[in-house]
Tab-separated table of C-alpha atoms in Angstrom:
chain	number	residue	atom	x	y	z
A	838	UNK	CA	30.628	-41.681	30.124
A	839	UNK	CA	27.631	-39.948	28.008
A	840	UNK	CA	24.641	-39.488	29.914
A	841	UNK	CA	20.985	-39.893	28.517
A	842	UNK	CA	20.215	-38.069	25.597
A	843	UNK	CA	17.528	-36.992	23.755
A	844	UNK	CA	16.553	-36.193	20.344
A	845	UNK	CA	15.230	-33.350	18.891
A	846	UNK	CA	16.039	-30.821	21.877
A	847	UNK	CA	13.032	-28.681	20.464
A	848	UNK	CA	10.064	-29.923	18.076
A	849	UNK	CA	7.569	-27.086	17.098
A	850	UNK	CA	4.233	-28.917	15.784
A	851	UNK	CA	1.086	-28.171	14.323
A	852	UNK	CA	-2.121	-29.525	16.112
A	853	UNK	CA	-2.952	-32.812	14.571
A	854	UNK	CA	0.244	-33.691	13.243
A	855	UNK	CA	2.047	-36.888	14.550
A	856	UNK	CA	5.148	-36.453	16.780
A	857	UNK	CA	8.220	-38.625	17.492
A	858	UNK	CA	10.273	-38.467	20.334
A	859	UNK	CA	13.515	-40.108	20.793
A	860	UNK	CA	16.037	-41.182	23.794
A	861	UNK	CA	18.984	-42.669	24.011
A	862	UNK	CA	19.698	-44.010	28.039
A	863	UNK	CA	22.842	-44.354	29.400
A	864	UNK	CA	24.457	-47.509	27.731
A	865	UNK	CA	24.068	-50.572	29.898
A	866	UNK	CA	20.689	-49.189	31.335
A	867	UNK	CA	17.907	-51.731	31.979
A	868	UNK	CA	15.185	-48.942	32.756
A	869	UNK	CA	13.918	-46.186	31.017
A	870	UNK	CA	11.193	-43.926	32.028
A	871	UNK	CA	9.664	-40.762	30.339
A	872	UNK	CA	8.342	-38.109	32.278
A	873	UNK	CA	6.373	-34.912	31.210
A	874	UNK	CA	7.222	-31.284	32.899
A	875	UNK	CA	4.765	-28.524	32.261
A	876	UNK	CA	5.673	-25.172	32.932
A	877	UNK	CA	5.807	-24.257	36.829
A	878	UNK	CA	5.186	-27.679	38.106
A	879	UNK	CA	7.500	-30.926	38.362
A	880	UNK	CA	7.815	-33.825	35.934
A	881	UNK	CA	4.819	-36.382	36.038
A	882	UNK	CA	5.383	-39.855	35.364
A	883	UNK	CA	4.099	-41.533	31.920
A	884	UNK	CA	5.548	-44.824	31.301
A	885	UNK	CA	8.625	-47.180	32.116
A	886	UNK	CA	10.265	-50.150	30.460
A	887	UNK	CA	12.400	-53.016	32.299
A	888	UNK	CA	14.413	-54.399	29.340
A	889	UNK	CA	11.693	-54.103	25.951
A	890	UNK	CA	8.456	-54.283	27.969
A	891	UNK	CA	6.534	-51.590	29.488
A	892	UNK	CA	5.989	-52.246	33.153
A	893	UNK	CA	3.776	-49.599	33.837
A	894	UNK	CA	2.142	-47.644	31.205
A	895	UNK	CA	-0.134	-45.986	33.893
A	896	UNK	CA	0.620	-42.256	33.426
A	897	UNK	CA	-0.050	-42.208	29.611
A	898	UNK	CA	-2.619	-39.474	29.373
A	899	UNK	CA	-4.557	-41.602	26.447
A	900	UNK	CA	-4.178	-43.409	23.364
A	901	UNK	CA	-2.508	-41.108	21.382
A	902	UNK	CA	0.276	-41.273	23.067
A	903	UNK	CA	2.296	-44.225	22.746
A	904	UNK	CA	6.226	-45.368	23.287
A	905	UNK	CA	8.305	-48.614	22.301
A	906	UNK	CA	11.632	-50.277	23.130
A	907	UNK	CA	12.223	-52.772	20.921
A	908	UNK	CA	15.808	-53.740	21.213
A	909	UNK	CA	15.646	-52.857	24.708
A	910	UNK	CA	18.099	-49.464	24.539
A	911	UNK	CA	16.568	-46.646	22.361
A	912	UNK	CA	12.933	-45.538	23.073
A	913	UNK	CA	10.511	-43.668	21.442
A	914	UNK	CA	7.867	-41.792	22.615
A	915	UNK	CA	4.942	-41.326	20.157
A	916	UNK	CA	2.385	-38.978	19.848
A	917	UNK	CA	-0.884	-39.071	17.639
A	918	UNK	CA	-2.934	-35.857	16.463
A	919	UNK	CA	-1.350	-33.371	18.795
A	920	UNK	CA	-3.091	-31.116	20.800
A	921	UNK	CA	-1.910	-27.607	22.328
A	922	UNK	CA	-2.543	-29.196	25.553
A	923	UNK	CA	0.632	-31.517	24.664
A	924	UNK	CA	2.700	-29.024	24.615
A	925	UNK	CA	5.490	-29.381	27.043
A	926	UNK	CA	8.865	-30.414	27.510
A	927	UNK	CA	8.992	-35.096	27.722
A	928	UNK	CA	11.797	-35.985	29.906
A	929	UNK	CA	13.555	-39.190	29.686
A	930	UNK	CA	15.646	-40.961	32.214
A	931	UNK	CA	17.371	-44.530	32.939
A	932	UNK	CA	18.700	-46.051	35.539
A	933	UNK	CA	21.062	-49.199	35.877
A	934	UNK	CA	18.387	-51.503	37.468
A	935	UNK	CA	15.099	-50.870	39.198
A	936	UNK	CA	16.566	-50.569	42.184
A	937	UNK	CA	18.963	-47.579	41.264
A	938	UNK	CA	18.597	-43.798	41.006
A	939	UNK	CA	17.161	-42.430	38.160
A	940	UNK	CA	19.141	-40.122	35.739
A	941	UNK	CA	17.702	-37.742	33.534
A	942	UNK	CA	18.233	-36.834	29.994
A	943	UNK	CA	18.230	-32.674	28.681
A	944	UNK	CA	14.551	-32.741	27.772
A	945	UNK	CA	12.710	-32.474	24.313
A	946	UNK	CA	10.588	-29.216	24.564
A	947	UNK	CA	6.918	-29.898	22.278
A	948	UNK	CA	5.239	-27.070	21.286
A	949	UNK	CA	2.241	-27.726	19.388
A	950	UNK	CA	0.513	-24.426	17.435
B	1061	UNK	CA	-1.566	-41.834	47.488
B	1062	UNK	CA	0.987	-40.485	47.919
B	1063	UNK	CA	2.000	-37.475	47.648
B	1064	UNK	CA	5.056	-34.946	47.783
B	1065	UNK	CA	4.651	-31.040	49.158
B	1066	UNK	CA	7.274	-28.449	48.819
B	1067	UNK	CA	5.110	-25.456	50.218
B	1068	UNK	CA	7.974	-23.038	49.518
B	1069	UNK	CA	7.321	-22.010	46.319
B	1070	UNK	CA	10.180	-19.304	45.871
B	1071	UNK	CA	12.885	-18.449	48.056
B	1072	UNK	CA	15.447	-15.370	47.802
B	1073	UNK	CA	18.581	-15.406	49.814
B	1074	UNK	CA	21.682	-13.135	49.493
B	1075	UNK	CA	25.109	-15.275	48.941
B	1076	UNK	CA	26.709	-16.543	52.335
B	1077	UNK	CA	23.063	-17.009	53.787
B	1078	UNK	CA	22.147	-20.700	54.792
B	1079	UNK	CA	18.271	-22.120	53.553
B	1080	UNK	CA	16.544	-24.594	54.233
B	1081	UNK	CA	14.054	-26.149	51.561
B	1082	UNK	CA	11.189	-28.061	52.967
B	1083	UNK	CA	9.877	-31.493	51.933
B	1084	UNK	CA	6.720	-33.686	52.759
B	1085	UNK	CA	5.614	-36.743	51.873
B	1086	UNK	CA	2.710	-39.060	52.344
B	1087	UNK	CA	2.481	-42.514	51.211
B	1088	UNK	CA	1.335	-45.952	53.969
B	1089	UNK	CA	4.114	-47.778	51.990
B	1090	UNK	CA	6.696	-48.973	54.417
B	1091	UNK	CA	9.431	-48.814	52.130
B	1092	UNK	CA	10.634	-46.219	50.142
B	1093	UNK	CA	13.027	-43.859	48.762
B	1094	UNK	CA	13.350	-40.098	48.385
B	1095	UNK	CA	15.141	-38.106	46.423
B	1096	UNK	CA	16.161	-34.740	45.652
B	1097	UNK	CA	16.884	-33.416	42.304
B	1098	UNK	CA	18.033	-29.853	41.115
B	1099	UNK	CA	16.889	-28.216	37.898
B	1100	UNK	CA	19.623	-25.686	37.123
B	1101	UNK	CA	18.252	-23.123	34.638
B	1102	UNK	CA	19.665	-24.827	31.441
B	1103	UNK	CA	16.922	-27.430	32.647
B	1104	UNK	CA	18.462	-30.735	32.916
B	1105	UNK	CA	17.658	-32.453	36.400
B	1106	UNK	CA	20.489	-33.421	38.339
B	1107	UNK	CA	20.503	-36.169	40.928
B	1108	UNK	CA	21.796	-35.311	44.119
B	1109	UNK	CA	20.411	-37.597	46.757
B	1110	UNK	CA	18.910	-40.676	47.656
B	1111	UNK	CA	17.796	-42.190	50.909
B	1112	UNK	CA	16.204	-45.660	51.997
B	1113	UNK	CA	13.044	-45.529	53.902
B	1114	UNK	CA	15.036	-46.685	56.828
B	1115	UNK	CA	17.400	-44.686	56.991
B	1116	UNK	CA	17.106	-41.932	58.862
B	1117	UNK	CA	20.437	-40.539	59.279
B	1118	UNK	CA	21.321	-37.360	58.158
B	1119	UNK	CA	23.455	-37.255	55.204
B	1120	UNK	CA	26.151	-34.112	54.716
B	1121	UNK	CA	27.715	-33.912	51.528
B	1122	UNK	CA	29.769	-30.502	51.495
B	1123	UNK	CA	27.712	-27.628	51.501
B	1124	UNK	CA	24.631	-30.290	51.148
B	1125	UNK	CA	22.708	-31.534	54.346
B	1126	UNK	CA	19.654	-33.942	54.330
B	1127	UNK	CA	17.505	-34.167	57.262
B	1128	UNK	CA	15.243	-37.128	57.269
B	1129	UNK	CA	12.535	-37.440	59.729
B	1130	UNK	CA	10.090	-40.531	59.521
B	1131	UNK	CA	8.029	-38.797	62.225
B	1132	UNK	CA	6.868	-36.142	61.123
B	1133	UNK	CA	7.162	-37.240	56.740
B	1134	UNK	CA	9.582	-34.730	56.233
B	1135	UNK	CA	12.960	-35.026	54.150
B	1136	UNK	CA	14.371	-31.202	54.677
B	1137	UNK	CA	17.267	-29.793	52.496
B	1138	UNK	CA	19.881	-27.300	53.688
B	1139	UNK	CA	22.525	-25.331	51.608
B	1140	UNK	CA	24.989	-23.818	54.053
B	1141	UNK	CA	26.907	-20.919	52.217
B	1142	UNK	CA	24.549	-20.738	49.741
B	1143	UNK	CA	26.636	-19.240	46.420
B	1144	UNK	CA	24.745	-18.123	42.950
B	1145	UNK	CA	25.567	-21.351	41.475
B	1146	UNK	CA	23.056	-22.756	43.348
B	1147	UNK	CA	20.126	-20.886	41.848
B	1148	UNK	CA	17.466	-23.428	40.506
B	1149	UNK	CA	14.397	-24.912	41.363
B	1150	UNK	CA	14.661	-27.894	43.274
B	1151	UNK	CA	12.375	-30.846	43.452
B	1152	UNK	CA	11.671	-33.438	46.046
B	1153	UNK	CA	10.422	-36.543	44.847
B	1154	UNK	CA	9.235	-40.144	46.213
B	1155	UNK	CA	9.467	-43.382	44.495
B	1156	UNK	CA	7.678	-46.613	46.635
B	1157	UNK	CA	8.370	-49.819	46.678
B	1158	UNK	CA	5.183	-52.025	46.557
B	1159	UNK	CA	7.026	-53.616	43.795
B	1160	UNK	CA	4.198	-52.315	41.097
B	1161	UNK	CA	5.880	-49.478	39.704
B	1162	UNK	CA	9.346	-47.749	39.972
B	1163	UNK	CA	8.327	-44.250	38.547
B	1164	UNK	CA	9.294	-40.477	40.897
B	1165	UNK	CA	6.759	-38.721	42.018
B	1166	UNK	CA	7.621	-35.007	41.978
B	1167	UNK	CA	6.775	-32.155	44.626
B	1168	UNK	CA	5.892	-29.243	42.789
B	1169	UNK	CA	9.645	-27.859	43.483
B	1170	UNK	CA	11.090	-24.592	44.979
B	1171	UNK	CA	12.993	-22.132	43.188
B	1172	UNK	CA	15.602	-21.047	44.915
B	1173	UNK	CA	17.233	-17.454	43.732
B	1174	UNK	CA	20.886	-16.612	45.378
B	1175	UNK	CA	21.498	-13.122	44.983
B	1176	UNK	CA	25.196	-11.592	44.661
């Protein structure tokens, strides 16, 4: 079956501008988490959702960033007046339940000028 | 907090050679689950394992071995034979279960180079 995806692969961005990121778990998927990898170091946590709701919105760096699940599949991660500091690539993953292994989608590389 | 250390921040072998990648952890949760992940150049992460706080057996899975020790925090990863497919960095990670949160929390990874 398809795995997670995520859409655009690569988004080049000018600082300021306002960014949307989308992914696409694997279909049946009650838990979706996004992640953020800098270069060189491993992917740190930003937010997951259990069905619509985000249960733990803990590693959001601040309030520009921002990400929904309304019908509780597709997310969207959301970012407000980028900074060059944003710049890396968001990884998204789901898993079946809470209880089960994570699986990750191909990335979307930000680079903000 | 916890934490996850891969001190081995790049290894070299030459194909055939076995390694060993080294993992520790520190959390005071009882419960928990580790996991080890590969990140192949083309820079998807791929799942490979996952073990249960207790359960410390070690886990072969063809050229794959896990070595789980609750004594000393450590969840060590072996490639026997390594090949230059296996070239990628490889992360560790930890994920608690104190019911509050499900998210990984990611050693810094190893890269792992197999030369020809």
């Amino acid at each position: 079956g398809a795995g997670v995806s995520q859409t655009p692969s690569n988004k080049v961005t000018e600082k300021g501008k306002y960014v949307e990121l989308r992914c696409d778990p694997i279909s049946g998927h009650t838990a979706l988490y996004w992640y953020r990898q800098s270069l060189g170091q491993g992917p740190e946590f930003l937010i997951y959702f259990q069905g619509t709701g985000a249960a733990d919105d803990s590693g959001l760096p601040n309030d520009r960033f921002f990400a929904v699940r309304p019908e509780g599949s597709v997310s969207t991660l959301k970012i407000q007046r980028t900074e060059r500091g944003d710049s890396a690539v968001y990884l998204c993953a789901s898993s079946l339940t809470l209880d089960d292994e994570q699986f990750f989608g191909p990335g979307t590389r930000l680079t903000v000028l | 907090a916890q934490k996850v250390t891969q001190a081995q921040t790049e290894i070299s072998v030459v194909e055939k050679e076995d390694v060993t990648l080294d993992c520790v952890y520190e959390t005071r949760d009882t419960t928990y689950y580790l996991f080890w992940y590969k990140q192949p150049p083309s820079g998807e992460l791929v799942f490979l394992i996952r073990r249960n706080s207790f359960d410390e057996q070690n886990e072969i899975s063809g050229r794959y071995s896990w070595n789980f020790q609750k004594s000393t925090s450590s969840f060590n990863f072996t490639i026997t034979a390594s090949q230059v497919v296996d070239s990628a960095v490889y992360f560790c990670a930890f994920q608690g279960d104190g019911g509050a949160t499900n998210k990984l929390i990611f050693g810094t990874g190893t890269l792992l180079a197999v030369q020809p």
